[in-house]
XYZ file of C-alpha atoms in Angstrom:
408
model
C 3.844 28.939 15.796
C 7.357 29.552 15.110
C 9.168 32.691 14.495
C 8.848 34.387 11.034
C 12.150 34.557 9.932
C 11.771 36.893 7.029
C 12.817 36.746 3.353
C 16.451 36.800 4.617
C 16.232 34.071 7.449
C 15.977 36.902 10.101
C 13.630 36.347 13.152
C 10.917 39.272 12.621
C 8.042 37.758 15.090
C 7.168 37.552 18.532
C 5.484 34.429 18.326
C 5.938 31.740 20.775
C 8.599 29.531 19.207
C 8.537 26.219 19.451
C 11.835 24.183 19.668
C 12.378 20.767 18.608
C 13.028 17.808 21.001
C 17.050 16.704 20.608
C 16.219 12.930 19.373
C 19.021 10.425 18.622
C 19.002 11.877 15.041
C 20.109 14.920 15.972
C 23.435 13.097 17.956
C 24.328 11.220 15.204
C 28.222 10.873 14.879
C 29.026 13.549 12.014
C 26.182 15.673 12.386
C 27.559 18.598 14.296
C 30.733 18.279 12.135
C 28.851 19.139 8.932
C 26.973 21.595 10.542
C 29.756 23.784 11.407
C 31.397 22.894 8.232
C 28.536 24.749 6.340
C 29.161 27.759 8.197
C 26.063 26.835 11.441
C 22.889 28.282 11.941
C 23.678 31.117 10.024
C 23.716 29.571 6.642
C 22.320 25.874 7.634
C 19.098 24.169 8.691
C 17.360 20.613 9.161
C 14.877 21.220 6.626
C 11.653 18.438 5.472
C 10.730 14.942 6.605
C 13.949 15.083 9.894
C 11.775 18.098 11.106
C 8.121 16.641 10.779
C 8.831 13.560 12.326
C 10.711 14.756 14.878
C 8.506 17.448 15.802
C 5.897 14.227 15.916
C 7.897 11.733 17.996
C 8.556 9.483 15.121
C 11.511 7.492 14.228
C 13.672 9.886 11.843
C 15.570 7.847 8.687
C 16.756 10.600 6.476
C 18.350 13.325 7.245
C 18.045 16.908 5.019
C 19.814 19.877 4.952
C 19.249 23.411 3.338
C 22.149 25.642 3.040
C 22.522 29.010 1.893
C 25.718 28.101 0.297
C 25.954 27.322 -3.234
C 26.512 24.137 -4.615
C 30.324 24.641 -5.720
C 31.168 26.076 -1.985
C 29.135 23.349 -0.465
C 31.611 21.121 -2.357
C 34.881 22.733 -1.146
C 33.500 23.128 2.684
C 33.131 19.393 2.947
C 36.362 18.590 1.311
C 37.967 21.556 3.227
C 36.164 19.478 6.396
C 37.641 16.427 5.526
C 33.792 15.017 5.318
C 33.496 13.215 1.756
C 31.225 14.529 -0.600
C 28.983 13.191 -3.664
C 27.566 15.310 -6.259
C 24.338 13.525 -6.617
C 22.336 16.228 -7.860
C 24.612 18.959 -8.037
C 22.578 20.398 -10.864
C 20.199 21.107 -8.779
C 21.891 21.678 -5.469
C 21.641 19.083 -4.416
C 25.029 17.031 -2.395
C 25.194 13.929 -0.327
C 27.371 14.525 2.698
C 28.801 10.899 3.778
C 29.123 11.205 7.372
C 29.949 8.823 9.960
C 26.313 8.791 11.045
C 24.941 8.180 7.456
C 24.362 10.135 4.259
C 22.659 13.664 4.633
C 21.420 15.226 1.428
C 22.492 18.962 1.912
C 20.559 21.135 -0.730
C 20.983 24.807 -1.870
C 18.065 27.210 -1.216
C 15.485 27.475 -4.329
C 13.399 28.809 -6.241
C 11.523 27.640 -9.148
C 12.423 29.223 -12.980
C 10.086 27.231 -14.625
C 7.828 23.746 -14.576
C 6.229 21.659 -16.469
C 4.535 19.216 -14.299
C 7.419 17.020 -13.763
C 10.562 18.475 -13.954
C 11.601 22.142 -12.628
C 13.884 24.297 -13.903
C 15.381 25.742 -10.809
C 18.082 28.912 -9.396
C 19.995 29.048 -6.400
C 18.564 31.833 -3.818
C 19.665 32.798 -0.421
C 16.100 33.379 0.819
C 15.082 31.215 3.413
C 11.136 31.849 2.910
C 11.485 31.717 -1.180
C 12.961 28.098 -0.467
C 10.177 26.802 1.862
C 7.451 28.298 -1.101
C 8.367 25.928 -3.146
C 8.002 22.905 -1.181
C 4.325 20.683 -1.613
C 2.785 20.780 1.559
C 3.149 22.905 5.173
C 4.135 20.398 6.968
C 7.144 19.525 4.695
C 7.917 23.232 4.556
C 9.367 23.421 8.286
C 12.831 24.438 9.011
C 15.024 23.807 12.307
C 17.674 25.468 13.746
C 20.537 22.739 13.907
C 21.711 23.883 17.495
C 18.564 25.018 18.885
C 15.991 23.278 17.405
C 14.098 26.539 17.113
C 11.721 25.961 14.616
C 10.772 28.415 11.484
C 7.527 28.402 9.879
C 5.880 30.494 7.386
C 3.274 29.181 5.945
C 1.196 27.580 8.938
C 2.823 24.099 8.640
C 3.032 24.014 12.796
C -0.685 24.286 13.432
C -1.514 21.858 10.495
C 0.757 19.619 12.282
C -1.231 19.863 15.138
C -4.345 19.097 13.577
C -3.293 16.524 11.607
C -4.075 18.224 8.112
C -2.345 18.055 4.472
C -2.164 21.005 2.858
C -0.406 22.751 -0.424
C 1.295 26.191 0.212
C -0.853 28.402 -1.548
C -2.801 27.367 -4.259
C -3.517 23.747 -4.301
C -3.913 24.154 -8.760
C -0.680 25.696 -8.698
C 1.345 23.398 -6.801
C 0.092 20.834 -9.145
C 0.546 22.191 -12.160
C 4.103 22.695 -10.883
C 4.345 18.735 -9.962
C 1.846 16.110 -11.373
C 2.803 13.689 -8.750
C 1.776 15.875 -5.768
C -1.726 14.494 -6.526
C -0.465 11.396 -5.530
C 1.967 12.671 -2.893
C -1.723 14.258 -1.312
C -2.856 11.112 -0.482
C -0.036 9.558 0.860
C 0.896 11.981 3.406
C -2.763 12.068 4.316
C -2.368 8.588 4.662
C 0.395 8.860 6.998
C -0.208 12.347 8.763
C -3.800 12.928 8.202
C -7.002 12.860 10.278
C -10.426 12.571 9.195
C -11.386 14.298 5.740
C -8.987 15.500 3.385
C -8.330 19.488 3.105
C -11.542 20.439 0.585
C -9.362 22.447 -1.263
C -6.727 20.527 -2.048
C -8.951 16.953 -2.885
C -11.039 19.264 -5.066
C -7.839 20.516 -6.990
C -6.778 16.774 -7.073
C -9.818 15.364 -8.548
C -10.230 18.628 -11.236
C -6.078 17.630 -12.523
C -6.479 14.086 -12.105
C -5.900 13.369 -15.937
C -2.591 15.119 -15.395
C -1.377 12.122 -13.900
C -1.055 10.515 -17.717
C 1.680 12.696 -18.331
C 3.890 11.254 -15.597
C 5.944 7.898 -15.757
C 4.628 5.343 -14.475
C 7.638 4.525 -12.586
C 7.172 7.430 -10.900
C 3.407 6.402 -10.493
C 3.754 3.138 -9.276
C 7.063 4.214 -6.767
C 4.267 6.736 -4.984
C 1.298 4.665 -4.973
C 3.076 2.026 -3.642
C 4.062 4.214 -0.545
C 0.792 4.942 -0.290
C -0.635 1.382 -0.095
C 1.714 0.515 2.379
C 0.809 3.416 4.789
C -0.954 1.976 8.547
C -4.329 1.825 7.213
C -4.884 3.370 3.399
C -8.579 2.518 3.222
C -10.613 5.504 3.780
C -7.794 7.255 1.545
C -8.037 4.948 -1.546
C -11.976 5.056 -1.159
C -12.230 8.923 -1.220
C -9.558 8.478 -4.278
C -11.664 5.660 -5.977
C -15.058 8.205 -5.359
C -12.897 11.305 -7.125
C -11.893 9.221 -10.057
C -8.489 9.991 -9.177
C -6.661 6.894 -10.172
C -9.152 5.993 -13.091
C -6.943 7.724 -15.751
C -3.719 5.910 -15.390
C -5.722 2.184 -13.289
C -9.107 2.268 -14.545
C -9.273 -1.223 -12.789
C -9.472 0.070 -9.128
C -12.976 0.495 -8.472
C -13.564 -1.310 -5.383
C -12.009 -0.790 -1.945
C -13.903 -3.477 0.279
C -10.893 -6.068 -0.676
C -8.686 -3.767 0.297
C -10.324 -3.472 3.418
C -10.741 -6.783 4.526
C -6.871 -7.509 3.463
C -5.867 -4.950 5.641
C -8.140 -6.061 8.941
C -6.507 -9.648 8.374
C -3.042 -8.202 8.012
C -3.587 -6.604 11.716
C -5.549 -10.044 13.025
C -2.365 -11.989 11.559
C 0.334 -9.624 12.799
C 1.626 -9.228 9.284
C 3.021 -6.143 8.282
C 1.646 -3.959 5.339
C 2.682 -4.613 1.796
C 2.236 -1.990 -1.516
C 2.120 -4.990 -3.707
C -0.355 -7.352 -1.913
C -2.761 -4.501 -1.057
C -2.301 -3.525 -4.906
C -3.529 -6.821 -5.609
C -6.439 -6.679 -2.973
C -7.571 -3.702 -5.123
C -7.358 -5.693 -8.711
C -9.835 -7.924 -6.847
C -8.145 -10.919 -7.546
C -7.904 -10.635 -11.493
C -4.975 -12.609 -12.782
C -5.706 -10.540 -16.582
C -5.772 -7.035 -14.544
C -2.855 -8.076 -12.716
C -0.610 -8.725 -15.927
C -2.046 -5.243 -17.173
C -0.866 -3.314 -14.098
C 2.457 -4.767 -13.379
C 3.383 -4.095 -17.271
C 1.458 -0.377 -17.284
C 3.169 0.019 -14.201
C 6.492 -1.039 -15.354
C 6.822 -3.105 -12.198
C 10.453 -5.115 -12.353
C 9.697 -8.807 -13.417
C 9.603 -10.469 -10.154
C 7.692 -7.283 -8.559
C 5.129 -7.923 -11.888
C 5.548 -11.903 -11.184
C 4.285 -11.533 -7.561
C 1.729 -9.061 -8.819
C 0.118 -11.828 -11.123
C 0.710 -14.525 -8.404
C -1.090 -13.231 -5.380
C -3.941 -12.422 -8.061
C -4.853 -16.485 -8.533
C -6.726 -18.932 -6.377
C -5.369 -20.207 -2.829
C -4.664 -23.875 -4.001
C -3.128 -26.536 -1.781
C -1.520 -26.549 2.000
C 0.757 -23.324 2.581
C 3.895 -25.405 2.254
C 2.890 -26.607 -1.504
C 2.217 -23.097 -2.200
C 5.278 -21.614 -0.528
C 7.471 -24.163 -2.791
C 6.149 -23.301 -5.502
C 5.962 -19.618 -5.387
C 8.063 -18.906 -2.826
C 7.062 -17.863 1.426
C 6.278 -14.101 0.499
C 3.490 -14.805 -2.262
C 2.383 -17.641 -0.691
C 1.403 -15.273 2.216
C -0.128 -13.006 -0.057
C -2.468 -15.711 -1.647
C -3.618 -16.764 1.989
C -4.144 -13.523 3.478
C -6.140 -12.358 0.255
C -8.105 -15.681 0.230
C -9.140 -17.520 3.226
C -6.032 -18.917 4.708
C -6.179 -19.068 8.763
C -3.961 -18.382 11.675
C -2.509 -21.238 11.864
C -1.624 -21.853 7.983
C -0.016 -18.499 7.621
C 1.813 -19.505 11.221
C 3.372 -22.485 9.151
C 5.274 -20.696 6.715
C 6.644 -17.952 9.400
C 10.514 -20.102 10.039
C 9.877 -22.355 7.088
C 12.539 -23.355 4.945
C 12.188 -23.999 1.456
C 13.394 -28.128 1.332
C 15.707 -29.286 -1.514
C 14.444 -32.542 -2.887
C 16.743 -34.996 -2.259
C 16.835 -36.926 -5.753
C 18.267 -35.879 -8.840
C 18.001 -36.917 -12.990
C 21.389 -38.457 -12.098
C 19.721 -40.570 -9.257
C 17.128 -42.228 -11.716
C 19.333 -42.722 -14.940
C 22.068 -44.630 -11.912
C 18.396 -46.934 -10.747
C 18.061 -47.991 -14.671
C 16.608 -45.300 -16.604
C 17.064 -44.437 -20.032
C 18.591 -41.342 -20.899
C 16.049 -38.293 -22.427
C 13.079 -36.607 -22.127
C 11.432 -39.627 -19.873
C 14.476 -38.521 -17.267
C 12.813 -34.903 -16.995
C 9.573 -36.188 -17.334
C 9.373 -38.411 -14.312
C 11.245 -36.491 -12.126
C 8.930 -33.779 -12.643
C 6.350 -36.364 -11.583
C 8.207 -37.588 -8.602
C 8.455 -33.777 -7.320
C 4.643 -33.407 -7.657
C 4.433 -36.529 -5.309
C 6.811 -35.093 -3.258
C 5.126 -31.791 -2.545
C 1.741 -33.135 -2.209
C 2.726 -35.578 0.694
C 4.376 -32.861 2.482
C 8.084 -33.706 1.438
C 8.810 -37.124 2.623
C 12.265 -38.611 2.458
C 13.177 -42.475 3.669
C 11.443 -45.320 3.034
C 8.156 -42.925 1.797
C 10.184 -41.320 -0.756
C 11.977 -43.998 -1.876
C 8.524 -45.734 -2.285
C 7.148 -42.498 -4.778
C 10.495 -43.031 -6.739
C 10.205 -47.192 -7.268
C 6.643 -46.329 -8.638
C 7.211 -43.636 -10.988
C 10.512 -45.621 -12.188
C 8.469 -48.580 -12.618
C 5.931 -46.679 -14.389
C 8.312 -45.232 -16.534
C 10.142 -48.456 -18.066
């Protein structure tokens, strides 16, 4: 475990501390820089998703800080610094530091005023341990010296680390009521971080407040599931959801997770990597109808809902046809979800999209009328086209004497 550090961020334990492992992330060009801006150790720390990940070996993206500092002096550090600075959610501490490494989100310590299950009235504090009480889960509620990597825990996030287990800080009811989407969040980070079973506590707290997932957006919905879905391997996840009920109130159309399943076994066969929206559509089981339902419940953006609706209908014609027609990504998702084999979905891996090579223009120059028969029978000659694998020469000039013949 790491060392209690006390309501006021001082070390009051004699636990063995564990220290976090340097990483790239932690070299990044700017990083120091903003760190001794803020005033170092003393009134900054790595704080979140940089610490979990790095404590596990993984690859870090983003970068958070929590500061001691308020908002307004966070503000005139930076500047002071010369390190630009974006008030992206100054309101609630929140500023983006623009370093030469990338953006780091530096927040003010918090602690919740009030909540009503999705937004949270919040003050400033200067409590380290108040801060991390807030947070969802343990693991996410680990802090880290930014010179030392020493590594402050105070609610057990370390060992659950260790074994792999999700779990809410303190009551699991609580935390939810606080934040309808931590039902969701649950699952994902189980997903991701978890081994074997869920906590009991917190999937029975999830399944009792499931119908408090109504009251969220559904942007917010779909943004979360959509994470989940595209964790490693969901499956055992989305089946202990589908046996809880959890998603029934806001997708009563998820009740199977054997397509699901089986997409996710050929995605590994194939070598293809995970996708939210094609194992969402492995879950619709192939409904076109359900498909249009979810994208628009969802509030999916139209090609995002377009996709949704396309990998939901029949496999239908070689890979190329269907990668013309719908483009290489949903024509992937319509083979993987159907039958489509090695070697099809090989096909469309470098393919190029072809341009056919003969226009309205083209016709109405070789004798045909002008109006709707111009549309019509080049519409024709594409359908030609596509079926005989995109000719051009003497084979495509051949399709276009026919259907110009036919058309006088």
């Amino acid at each position: 475990m790491g060392r209690d550090c006390g309501d006021a961020g001082q070390s009051v334990g004699a636990a063995q501390m564990v220290v976090l492992a340097q990483g790239d992330w932690r070299m990044r060009p700017g990083l120091a820089s903003l760190i001794e801006a803020l005033g170092g150790p003393a009134q900054a720390r790595f704080v979140g998703g940089a610490v979990r990940d790095g404590l596990l070996g993984l690859t870090v993206s983003d970068v958070d800080v929590a500061t001691r500092l308020l908002p307004d002096e966070v503000m005139a550090a930076l500047k002071a610094a010369d390190i630009k600075a974006v008030p992206t959610g100054i309101a609630h501490g929140t500023v983006t530091a623009l370093t030469a490494g990338g953006p780091v989100e530096v927040t003010t310590l918090r602690r919740d005023v009030a909540t009503d299950g999705r937004h949270a009235t919040v003050a400033f504090s200067d409590n380290w341990r108040e801060d991390a009480s807030r947070r969802d889960f343990t693991i996410n509620a680990l802090y880290a010296d930014p010179l030392t990597g020493e590594i402050f825990d105070w609610f057990g996030g370390l060992e659950d680390l260790d074994r792999r287990r999700v779990r809410f800080i303190g009551d699991p009811l609580t935390r939810i009521a606080e934040d309808h989407l931590r039902i969701l969040r649950f699952f994902r980070f189980h997903a991701r971080f978890g081994h074997g079973e869920p906590d009991a506590a917190g999937l029975a707290a999830c399944a009792a407040r499931a119908n408090d997932l109504m009251a969220l957006s559904r942007e917010r919905i779909a943004a979360e599931l959509l994470k989940l879905l595209a964790a490693d391997d969901p499956v055992n996840v989305v089946a202990s959801m589908i046996s809880r009920g959890i998603l029934r109130p806001v997708l009563p159309e998820i009740v199977n997770f054997a397509p699901l399943e089986r997409l996710v076994t050929r995605e590994r066969h194939f070598g293809i990597a995970s996708d939210g929206i094609r194992r969402l559509s492995a879950l619709i089981d192939g409904r076109a109808d359900f498909a249009a339902s979810v994208g628009g419940r969802l509030k999916l953006s139209k090609a995002t809902a377009k996709r949704l609706v396309a990998a939901a209908c029949p496999h239908e014609g070689t890979p190329q046809a269907l990668a013309y027609r719908l483009g290489t990504e949903s024509a992937i998702d319509r083979l993987l979800l159907g039958n489509g084999t090695a070697e099809e979905i090989a096909m469309l891996t470098h393919w190029q999209r072809p341009i056919l090579p003969i226009s309205g223009g083209n016709l109405i120059d070789r004798g045909l009328a002008r109006g709707p028969v111009v549309a019509q029978t080049l519409a024709v000659i594409e359908q030609r086209w596509i079926e005989t694998d995109f000719p051009t020469g003497a084979q495509l000039d051949t399709i276009v004497s026919e259907e110009l013949s036919a058309a006088h």
